[in-house]
XYZ file of C-alpha atoms in Angstrom:
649
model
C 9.029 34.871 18.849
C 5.539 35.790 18.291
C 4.020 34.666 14.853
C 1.162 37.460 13.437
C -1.701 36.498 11.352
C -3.686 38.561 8.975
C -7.231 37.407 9.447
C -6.827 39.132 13.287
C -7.258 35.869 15.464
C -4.788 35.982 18.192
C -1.238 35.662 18.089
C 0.479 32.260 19.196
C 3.202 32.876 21.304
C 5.597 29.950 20.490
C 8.360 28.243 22.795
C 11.849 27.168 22.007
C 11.889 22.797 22.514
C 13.581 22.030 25.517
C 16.706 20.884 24.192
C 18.301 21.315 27.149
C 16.092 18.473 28.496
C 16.310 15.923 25.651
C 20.156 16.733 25.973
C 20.237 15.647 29.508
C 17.788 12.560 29.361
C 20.168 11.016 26.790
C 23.209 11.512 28.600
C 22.029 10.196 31.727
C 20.044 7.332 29.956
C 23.257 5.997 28.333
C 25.212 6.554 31.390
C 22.598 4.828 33.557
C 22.402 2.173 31.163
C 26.683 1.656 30.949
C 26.286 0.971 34.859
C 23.053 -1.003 34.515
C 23.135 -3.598 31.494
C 19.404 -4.202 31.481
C 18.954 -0.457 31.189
C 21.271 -0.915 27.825
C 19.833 -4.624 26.549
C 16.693 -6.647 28.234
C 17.774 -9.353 29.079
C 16.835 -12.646 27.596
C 15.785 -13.927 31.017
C 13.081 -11.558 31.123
C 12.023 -11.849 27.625
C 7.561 -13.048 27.747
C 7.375 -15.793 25.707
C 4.382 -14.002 23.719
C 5.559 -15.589 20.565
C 5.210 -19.536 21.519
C 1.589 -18.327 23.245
C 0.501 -16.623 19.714
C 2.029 -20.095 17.969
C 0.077 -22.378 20.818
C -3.458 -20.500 20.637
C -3.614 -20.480 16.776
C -2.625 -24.365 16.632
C -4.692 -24.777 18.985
C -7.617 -22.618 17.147
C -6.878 -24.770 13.867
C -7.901 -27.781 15.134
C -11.091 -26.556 17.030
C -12.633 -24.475 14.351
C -11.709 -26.761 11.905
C -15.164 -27.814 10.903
C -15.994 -24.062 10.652
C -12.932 -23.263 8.476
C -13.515 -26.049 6.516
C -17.055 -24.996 5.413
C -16.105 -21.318 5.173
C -13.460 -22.906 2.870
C -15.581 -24.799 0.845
C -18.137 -22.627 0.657
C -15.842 -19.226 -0.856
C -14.031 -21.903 -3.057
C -17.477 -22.316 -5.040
C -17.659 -18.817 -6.750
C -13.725 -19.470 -7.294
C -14.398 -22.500 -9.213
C -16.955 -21.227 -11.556
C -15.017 -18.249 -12.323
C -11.651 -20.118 -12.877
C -14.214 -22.776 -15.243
C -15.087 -19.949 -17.101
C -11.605 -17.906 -17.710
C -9.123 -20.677 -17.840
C -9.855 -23.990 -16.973
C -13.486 -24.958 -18.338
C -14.947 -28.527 -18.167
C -12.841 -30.969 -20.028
C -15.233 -34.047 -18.996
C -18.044 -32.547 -20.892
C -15.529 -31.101 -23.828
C -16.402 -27.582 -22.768
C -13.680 -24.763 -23.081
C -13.118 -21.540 -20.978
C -14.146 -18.271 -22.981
C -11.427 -17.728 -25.774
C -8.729 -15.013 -24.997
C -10.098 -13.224 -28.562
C -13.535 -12.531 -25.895
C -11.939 -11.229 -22.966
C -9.669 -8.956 -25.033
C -13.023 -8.115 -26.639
C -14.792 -7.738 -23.266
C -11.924 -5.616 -21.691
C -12.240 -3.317 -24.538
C -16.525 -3.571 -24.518
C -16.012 -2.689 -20.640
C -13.803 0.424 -21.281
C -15.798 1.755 -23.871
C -19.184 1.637 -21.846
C -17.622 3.220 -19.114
C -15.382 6.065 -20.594
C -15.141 6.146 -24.567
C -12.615 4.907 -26.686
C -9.434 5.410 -25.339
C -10.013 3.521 -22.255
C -11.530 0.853 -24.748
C -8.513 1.003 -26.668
C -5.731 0.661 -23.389
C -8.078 -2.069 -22.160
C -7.563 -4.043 -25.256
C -4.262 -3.726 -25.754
C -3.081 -4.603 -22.183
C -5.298 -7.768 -21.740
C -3.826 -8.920 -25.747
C -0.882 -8.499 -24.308
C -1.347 -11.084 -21.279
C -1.716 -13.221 -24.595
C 0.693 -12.819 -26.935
C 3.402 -13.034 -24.455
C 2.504 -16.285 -23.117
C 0.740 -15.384 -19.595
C -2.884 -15.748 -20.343
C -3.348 -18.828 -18.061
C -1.320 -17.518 -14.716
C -3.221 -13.899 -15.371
C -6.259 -15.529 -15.966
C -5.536 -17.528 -12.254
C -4.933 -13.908 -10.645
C -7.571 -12.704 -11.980
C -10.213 -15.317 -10.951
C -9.252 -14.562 -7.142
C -9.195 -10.791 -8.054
C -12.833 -11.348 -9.399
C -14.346 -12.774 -6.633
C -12.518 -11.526 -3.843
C -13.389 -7.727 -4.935
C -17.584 -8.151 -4.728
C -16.972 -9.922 -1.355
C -14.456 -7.343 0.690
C -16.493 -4.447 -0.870
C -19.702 -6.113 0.129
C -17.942 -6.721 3.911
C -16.926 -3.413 3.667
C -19.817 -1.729 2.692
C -22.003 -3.876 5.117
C -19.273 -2.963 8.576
C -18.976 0.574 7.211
C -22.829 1.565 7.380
C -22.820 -0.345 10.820
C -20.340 2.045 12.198
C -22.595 5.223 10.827
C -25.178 3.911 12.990
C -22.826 3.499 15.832
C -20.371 5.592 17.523
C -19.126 2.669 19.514
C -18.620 0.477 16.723
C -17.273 3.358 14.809
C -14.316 3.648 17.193
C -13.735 0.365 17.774
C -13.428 -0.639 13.722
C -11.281 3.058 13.628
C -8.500 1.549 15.788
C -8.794 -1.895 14.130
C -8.353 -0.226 10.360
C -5.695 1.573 11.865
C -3.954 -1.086 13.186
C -4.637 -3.626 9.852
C -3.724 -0.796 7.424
C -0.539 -0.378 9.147
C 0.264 -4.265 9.178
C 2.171 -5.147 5.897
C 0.601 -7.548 3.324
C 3.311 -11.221 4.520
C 1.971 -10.812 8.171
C -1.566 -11.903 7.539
C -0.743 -15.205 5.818
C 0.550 -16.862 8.924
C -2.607 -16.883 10.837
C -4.107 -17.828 7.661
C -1.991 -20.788 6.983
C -2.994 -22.328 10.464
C -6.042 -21.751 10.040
C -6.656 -22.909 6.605
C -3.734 -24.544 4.935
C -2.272 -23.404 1.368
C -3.935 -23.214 -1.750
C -6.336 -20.639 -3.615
C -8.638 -20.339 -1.287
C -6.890 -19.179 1.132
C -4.862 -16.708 -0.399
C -8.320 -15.462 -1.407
C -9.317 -15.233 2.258
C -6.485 -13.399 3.568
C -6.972 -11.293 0.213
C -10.150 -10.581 1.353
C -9.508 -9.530 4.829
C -6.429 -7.059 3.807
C -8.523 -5.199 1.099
C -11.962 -4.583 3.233
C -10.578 -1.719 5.493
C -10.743 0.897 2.580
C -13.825 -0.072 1.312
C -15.590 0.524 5.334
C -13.386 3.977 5.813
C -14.930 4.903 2.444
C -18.376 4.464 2.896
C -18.367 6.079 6.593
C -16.802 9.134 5.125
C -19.411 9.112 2.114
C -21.982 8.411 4.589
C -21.155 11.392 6.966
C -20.264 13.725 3.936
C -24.270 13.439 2.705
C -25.681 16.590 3.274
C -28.049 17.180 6.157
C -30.921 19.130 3.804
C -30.681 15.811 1.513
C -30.979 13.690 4.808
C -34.113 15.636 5.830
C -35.573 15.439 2.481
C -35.881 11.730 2.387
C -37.195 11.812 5.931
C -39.348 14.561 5.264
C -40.425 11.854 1.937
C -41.620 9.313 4.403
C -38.478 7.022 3.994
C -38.165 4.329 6.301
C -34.576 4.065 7.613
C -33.715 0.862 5.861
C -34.940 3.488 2.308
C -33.079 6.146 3.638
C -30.126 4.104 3.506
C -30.692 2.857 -0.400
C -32.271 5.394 -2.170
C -30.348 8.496 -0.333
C -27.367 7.696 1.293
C -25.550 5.189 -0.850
C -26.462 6.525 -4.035
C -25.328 10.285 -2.597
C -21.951 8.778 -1.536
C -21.435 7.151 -4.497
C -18.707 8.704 -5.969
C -17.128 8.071 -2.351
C -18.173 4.589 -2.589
C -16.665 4.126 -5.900
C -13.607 5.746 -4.685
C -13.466 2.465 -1.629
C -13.879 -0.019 -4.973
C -10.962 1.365 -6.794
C -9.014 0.835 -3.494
C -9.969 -2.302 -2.901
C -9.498 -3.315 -6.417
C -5.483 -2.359 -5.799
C -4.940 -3.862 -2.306
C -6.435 -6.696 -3.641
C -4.321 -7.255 -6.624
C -1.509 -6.268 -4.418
C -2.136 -8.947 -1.934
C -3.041 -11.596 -4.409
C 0.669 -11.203 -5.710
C 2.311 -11.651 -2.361
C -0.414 -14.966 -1.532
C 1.536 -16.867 -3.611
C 3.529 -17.224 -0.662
C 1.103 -19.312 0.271
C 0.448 -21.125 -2.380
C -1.741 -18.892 -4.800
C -1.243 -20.070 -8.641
C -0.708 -17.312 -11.080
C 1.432 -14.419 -12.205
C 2.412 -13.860 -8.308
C 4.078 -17.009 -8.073
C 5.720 -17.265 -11.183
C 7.164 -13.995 -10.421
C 8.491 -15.000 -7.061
C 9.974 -17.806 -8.864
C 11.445 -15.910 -11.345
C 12.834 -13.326 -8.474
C 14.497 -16.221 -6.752
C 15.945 -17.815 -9.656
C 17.354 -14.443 -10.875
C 15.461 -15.138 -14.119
C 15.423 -11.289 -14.735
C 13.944 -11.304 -18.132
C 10.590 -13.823 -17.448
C 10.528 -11.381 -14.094
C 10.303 -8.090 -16.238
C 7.858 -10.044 -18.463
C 5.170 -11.352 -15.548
C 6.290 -7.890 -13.773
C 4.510 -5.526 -16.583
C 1.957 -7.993 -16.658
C 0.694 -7.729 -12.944
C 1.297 -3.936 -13.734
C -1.117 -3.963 -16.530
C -3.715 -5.555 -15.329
C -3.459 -3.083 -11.863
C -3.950 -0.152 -14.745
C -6.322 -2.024 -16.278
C -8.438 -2.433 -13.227
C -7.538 1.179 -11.376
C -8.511 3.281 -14.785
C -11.869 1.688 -15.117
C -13.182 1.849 -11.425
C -11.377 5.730 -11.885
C -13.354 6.090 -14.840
C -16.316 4.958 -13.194
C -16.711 7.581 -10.846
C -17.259 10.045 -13.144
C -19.501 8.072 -15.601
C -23.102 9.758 -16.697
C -25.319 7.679 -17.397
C -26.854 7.972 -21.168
C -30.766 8.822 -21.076
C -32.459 6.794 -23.987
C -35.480 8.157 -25.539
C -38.668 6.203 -24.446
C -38.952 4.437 -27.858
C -35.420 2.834 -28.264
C -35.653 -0.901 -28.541
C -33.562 -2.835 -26.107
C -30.510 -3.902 -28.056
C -30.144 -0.535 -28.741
C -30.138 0.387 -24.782
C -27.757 -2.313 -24.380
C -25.398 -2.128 -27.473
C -22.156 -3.085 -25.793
C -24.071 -6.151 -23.895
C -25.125 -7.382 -27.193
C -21.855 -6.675 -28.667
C -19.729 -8.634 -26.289
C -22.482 -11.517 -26.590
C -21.656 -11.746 -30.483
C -18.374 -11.564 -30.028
C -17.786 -14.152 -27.689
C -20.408 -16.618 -29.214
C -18.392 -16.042 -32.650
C -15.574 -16.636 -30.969
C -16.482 -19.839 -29.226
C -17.395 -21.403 -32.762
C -14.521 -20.252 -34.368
C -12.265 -21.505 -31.939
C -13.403 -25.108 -32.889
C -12.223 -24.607 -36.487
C -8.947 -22.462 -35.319
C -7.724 -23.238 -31.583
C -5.656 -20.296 -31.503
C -8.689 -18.203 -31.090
C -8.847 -20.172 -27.778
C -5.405 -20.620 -26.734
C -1.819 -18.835 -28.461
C 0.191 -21.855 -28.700
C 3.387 -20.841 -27.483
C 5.238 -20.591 -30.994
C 2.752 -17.947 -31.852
C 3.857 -15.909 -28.922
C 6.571 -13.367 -27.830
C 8.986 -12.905 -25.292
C 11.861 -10.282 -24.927
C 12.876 -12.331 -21.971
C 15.998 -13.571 -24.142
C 17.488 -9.666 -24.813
C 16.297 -8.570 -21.154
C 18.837 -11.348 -19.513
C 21.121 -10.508 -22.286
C 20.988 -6.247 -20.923
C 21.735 -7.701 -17.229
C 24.181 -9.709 -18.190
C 25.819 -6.635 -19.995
C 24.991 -4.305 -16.851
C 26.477 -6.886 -14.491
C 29.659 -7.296 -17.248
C 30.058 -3.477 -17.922
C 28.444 -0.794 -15.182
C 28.433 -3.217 -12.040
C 32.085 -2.310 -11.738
C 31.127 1.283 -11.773
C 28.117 1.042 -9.435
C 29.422 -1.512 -6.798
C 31.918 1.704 -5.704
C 28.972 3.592 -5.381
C 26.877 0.696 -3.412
C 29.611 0.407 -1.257
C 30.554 4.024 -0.507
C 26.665 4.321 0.366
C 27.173 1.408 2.424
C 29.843 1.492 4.370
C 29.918 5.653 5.233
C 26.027 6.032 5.346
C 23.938 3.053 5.539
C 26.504 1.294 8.087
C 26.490 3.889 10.297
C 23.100 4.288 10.804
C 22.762 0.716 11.506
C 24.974 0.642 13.902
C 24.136 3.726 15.630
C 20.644 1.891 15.959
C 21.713 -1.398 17.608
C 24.279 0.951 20.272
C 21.207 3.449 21.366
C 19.958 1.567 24.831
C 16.402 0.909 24.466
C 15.766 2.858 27.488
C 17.022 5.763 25.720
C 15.449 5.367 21.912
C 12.072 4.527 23.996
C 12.475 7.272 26.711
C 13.464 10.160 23.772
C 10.285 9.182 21.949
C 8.234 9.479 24.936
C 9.326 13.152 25.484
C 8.863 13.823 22.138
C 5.345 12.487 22.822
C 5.049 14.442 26.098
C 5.935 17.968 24.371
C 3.845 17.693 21.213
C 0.904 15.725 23.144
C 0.828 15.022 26.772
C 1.283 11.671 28.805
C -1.336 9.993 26.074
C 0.693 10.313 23.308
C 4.096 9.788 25.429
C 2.624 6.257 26.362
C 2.384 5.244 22.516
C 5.961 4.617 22.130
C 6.282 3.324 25.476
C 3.378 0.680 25.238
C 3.770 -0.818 21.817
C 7.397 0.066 21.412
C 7.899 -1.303 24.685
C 5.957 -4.635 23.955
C 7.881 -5.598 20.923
C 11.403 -5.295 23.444
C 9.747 -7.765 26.473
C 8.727 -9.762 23.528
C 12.392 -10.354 22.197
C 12.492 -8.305 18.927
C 14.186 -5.286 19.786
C 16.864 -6.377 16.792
C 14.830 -6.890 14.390
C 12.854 -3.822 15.156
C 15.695 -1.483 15.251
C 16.810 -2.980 11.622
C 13.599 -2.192 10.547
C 13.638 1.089 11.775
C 17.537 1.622 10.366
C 16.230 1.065 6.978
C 12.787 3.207 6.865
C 15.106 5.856 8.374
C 17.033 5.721 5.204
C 14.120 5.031 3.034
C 12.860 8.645 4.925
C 16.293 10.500 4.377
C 16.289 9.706 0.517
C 12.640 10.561 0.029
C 12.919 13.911 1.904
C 15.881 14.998 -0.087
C 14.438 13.791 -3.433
C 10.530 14.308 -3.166
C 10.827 17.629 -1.541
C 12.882 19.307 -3.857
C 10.421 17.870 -6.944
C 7.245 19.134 -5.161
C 8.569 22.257 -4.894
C 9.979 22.061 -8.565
C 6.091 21.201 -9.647
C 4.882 24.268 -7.501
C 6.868 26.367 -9.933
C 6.164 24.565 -13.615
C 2.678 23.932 -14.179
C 3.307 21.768 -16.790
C 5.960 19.947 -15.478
C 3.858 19.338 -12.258
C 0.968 17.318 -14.647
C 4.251 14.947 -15.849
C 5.135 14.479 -12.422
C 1.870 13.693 -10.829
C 1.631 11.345 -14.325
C 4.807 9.515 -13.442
C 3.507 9.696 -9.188
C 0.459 8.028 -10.614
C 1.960 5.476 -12.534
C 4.295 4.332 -9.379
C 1.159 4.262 -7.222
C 0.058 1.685 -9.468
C 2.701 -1.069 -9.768
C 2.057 -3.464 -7.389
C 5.059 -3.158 -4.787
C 7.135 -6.662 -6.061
C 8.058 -4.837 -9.147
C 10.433 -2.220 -7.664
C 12.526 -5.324 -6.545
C 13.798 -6.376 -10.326
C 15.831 -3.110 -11.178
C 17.407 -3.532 -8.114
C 18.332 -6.654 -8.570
C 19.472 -5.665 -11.933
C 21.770 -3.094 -10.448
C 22.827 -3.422 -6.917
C 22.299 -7.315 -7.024
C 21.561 -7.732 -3.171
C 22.301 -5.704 -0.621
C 21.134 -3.115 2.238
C 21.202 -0.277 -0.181
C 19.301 -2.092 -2.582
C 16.302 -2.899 0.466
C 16.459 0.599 0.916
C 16.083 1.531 -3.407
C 13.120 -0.630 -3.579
C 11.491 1.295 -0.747
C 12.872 4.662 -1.990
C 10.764 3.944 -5.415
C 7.575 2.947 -3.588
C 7.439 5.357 -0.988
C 9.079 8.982 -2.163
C 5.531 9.510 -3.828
C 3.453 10.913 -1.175
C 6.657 13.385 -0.088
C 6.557 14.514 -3.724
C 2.325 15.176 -3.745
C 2.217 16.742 -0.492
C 5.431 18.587 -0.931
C 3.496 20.066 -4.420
C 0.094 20.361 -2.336
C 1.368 22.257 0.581
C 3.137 24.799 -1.771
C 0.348 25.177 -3.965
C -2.288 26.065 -0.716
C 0.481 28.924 0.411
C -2.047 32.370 -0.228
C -0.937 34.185 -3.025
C -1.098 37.527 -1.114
C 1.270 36.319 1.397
C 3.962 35.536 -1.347
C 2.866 39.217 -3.071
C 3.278 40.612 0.509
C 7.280 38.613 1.221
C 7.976 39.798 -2.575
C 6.297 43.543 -1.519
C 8.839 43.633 1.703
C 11.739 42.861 -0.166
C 12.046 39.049 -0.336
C 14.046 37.614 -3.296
C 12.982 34.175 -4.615
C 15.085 31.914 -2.368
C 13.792 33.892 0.788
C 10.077 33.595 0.047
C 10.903 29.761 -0.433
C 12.656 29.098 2.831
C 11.103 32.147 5.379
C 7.939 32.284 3.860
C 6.686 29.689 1.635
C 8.484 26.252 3.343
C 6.808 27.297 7.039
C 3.712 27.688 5.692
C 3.727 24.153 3.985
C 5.291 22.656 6.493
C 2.276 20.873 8.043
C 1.313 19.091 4.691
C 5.076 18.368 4.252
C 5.323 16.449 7.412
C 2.003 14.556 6.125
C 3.522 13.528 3.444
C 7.155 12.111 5.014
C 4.633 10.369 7.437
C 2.957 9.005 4.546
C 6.060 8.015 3.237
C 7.214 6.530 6.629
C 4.081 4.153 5.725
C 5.122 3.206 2.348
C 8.589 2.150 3.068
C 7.159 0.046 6.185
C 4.622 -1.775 3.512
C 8.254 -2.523 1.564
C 9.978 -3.739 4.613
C 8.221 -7.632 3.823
C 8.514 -7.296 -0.011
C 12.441 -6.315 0.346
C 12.844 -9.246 2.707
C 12.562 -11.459 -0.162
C 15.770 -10.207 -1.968
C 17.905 -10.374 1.815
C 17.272 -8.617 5.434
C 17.414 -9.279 9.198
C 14.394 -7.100 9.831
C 11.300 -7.938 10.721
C 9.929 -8.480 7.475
C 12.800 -11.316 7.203
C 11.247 -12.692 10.526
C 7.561 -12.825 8.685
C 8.808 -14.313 5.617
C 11.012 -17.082 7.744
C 7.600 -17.618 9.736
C 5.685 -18.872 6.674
C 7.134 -22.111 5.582
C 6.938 -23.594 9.402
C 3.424 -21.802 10.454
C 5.135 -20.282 13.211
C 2.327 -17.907 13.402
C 3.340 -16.117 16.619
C 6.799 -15.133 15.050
C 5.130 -14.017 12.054
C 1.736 -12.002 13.437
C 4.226 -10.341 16.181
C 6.452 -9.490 13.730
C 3.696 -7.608 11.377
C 2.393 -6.311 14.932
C 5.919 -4.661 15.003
C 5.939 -3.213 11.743
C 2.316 -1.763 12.428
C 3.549 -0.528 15.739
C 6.461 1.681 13.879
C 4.046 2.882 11.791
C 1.105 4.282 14.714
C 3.847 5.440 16.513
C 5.614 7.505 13.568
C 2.039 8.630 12.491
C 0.431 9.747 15.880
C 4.070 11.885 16.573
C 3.884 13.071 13.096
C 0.481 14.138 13.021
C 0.785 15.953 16.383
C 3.693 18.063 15.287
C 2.124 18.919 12.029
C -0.800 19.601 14.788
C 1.900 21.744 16.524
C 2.856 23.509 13.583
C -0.416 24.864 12.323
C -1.004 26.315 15.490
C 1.571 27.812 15.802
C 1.257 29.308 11.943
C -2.690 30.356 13.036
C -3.992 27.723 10.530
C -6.079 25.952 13.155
């Protein structure tokens, strides 16, 4: 079959896959491996006991760098202190209070109207109040004292590694494959190390915090970096600007938009993180959710639940907002209170409220009988759900279950690992050569010698699912969006909104509804992860040329065979992009869903915590990460394959 393009390149002459070949290699791999065991199971003779090593280095690490942990402790734990004195705990030997919750409401709202008008100033305002009136303001104050610090510092780490690997193409690479790697690890599997090294507590929580959240920030400023023009570049040089000038006065501030994009990332992976610390022993709205979770208090869960979530849209529509702020130009004359209205305005504000909350103390702190809660009718709906509709949706759990879910599973844990492993590595070998073959083999491989081949499987069982779902859902809603202009600025409004709940939240309807379960692991992924098939899904349909749909409806083509001959190739590429994107979504679920019940390798993470069995937990993350690389590299080379074929590259 020979595709033609219109802009007169030449023609790419594809090839049929060998499906002969994969054919055979299966058949003989599961026959070989029903006369061979090992070929079938590895033996647990021959496991490497990489997981007691990992355990043994990192105890053994603790107690050598202790004095070094201990005074990077101590010294982080400063800036902590002063910010939790000032939001929530203040100085009761010297009588002083923390700054009233009437200020910060006032300062949220100050902060959103300097940087985008008065409707940010007005969501602002009413989404801190409402950390207030419902009772929260201490545990979302404690969040957002580690949020506070931990944001300058990762974004400050970040900036600092990102501008080192602009000036190096060795370090560039290096950090490339270590973001890679991180951003592929979920969230639980960085608290183990942590833990050895540094204990529980605030601090660190903050530290791993920090480390999770710094990779965006670095990938952000390299691209802004690079992206500076070259006649701007020349033009400083051309100036006289030193290189350590040409840095601060033309490269930063002509990435900044880029830069400000890294910020509002970090700012989310932060929050996100800080959430699923409390694992290790981080105060605040985390922890009181994962309390609530446990305790199947559904109604304080929806409660702290829409709190974390406000405070992420709090945080994500100002550093949004601040990418496209102007700055105002003041006439020469105009005094300096004037210059700096909203400065002086939060001043007043806070001062008045300081000495008003001596006269009134609920200007300092709602006492609880002056606040609200809707806990009571939330537990009240569940218990109706569970009374009324659970008998109508445990059929449908269990059909889902047992016919689909099932299935799967157990299709998983019967492939021989010689064949899963070998059919990947021809995949590999067709779309890429022996490099991209070896991926599977090499990390894939590890994770089997290592002894969590059935964990790993489990894992991949339930992001296959997770996939499944989000393909047949997302797809057909991109291309729904392609075709309604207005509906597609609803759904990338609802898309946006998901984005933004921090990933513990999608585990309380399913609670609610499916109580716990695989299909409910699988929900709670399906809800964080079917967002990028829907964008990329509407993105790829939208880039289709309009004179190639005039030219299909020209030769004849109704509407459903411009959609599946003409328009559905041609996105295809960004389609794949966005089920690999979703692939790395529902792995960043896999340790969030292992709170509510799994035997994957999130379960093995959050099992590692309590004992500091850091080897079971980092190998475990290491195996999560490794599922996502090798899903991305074989997913970006067939979306490769596919353009190529199409003449788009």
């Amino acid at each position: 079959m020979t595709i033609r393009v219109a802009d007169g390149r030449v023609p790419v002459r594809t090839v049929a896959p060998p499906l002969v070949v994969f054919a055979v290699f299966i058949a003989a791999t599961v026959l070989l491996a029903w006369f061979f065991p090992p070929l079938d199971t590895w033996p647990a003779e021959w496991v490497i006991p990489v997981r007691g090593w990992v355990t043994e280095a990192f105890a053994w690490l603790g107690v050598v760098a202790k004095p070094v942990t201990r005074a990077l402790a101590w010294l982080i734990a400063q800036p902590l202190a002063l910010v939790e004195t000032i939001l929530f705990r203040g100085v009761p030997s010297w009588g002083l209070k923390p700054v009233p919750w009437v200020a910060v409401v006032a300062g949220a709202a100050i902060l959103g109207h300097w940087i985008a008008g008065p409707r940010l100033a007005l969501l602002c305002g009413l989404c801190t109040a409402y950390l207030a009136v419902f009772g929260l303001w201490q545990d979302s104050m404690q969040t957002l004292s580690i949020v506070l610090v931990t944001v300058p510092l990762a974004a400050a780490t970040g900036l600092a590694l990102g501008v080192w690997a602009t000036r190096s193409e060795r370090v560039e690479k290096v950090l490339n494959a270590t973001f890679d790697l991180m951003q592929a690890t979920p969230h639980m599997a960085y608290l183990a190390p942590i833990v050895v090294l540094f204990g529980f507590g605030q601090v660190p929580a903050m530290i791993a915090t920090l480390i999770f959240a710094l990779p965006p920030m670095a990938r952000c400023t390299i691209l802004g970096i690079r992206g500076v023009p070259s006649d701007i570049m020349e033009a400083g040089r051309m100036s006289g600007c030193t290189p350590r000038q040409l840095l601060w006065k033309v490269e930063l501030p002509s990435a900044q938009k880029t830069l400000l994009l890294g910020l509002n990332q970090v700012v989310m992976q932060t929050l996100a993180m800080v959430v699923i610390a409390s694992l290790v022993g981080a105060s605040g709205l985390g922890q009181k959710l994962l309390f609530s979770l446990q305790q199947l208090q559904i109604g304080k869960a929806v409660e702290q639940g829409i709190a974390i979530t406000l405070i992420a849209i709090v945080l994500d529509r100002m550093t949004q907002a601040a990418m496209y702020r102007v700055p105002r130009r003041w006439p020469i004359d105009t005094p300096w209170y004037a210059r700096h209205i909203h400065l002086v305005a939060f001043v007043a504000i806070t001062v008045a409220a300081v000495a008003a909350a001596q006269v009134l103390p609920q200007i300092a702190v709602l006492p609880r009988d002056m606040t609200l809660s809707f806990g009571q009718q939330i537990n009240e709906a569940v218990r109706w759900i569970s009374k009324n509709l659970f008998a109508y949706v445990k059929p449908v759990r269990d059909t889902i279950t047992i016919w689909v879910l099932l299935p799967i599973r157990d299709f998983y844990l019967w492939l021989p690992w010689t064949t899963f492993i070998g059919f990947l590595a021809l995949i590999g070998w067709y779309l890429g050569g022996l490099r991209l073959a070896l991926v599977p083999v090499c990390l894939l491989g590890f994770m089997m010698i290592a002894g969590f081949w059935t964990p790993l499987m489990l894992t991949i069982y339930l992001v296959t699912g997770c996939t499944i779902l989000a393909i047949l859902i997302g797809v057909p809603i991109g291309i729904w969006a392609s075709r309604h202009p207005r509906g597609a600025k609803v759904t990338m409004t609802v898309c946006d909104t998901l984005q933004t709940f921090p990933s513990f939240i999608y585990l309380i309807p399913v609670i609610m509804l499916f109580q716990t379960s695989d299909l409910s692991n699988v929900i709670a992924m399906l809800a964080y992860a079917t967002v990028p098939a829907i964008r990329y899904t509407y993105l790829g349909m939208t880039l289709v040329p309009q004179a190639t749909i005039e030219a299909a409806t020209a030769s004849g083509a109704n509407a459903r065979q411009r959609l599946w001959k003409v328009e559905l190739p041609i996105a295809f590429p960004e389609i794949l992009l966005g089920i690999n994107q979703t692939i790395m979504m529902a792995l960043a679920m896999v340790a969030i869903t292992a709170l509510i019940g799994s035997r994957d390798l999130g379960q093995e993470i959050y099992k590692a915590l309590p004992s500091a069995d850091t080897g079971r937990g980092l190998l475990a993350g290491m195996g999560i990460a490794f599922i996502g690389i090798t899903a991305d590299r074989l997913i970006g080379a067939w979306a490769r394959h596919r353009k190529k074929q199409l003449g788009l590259a």
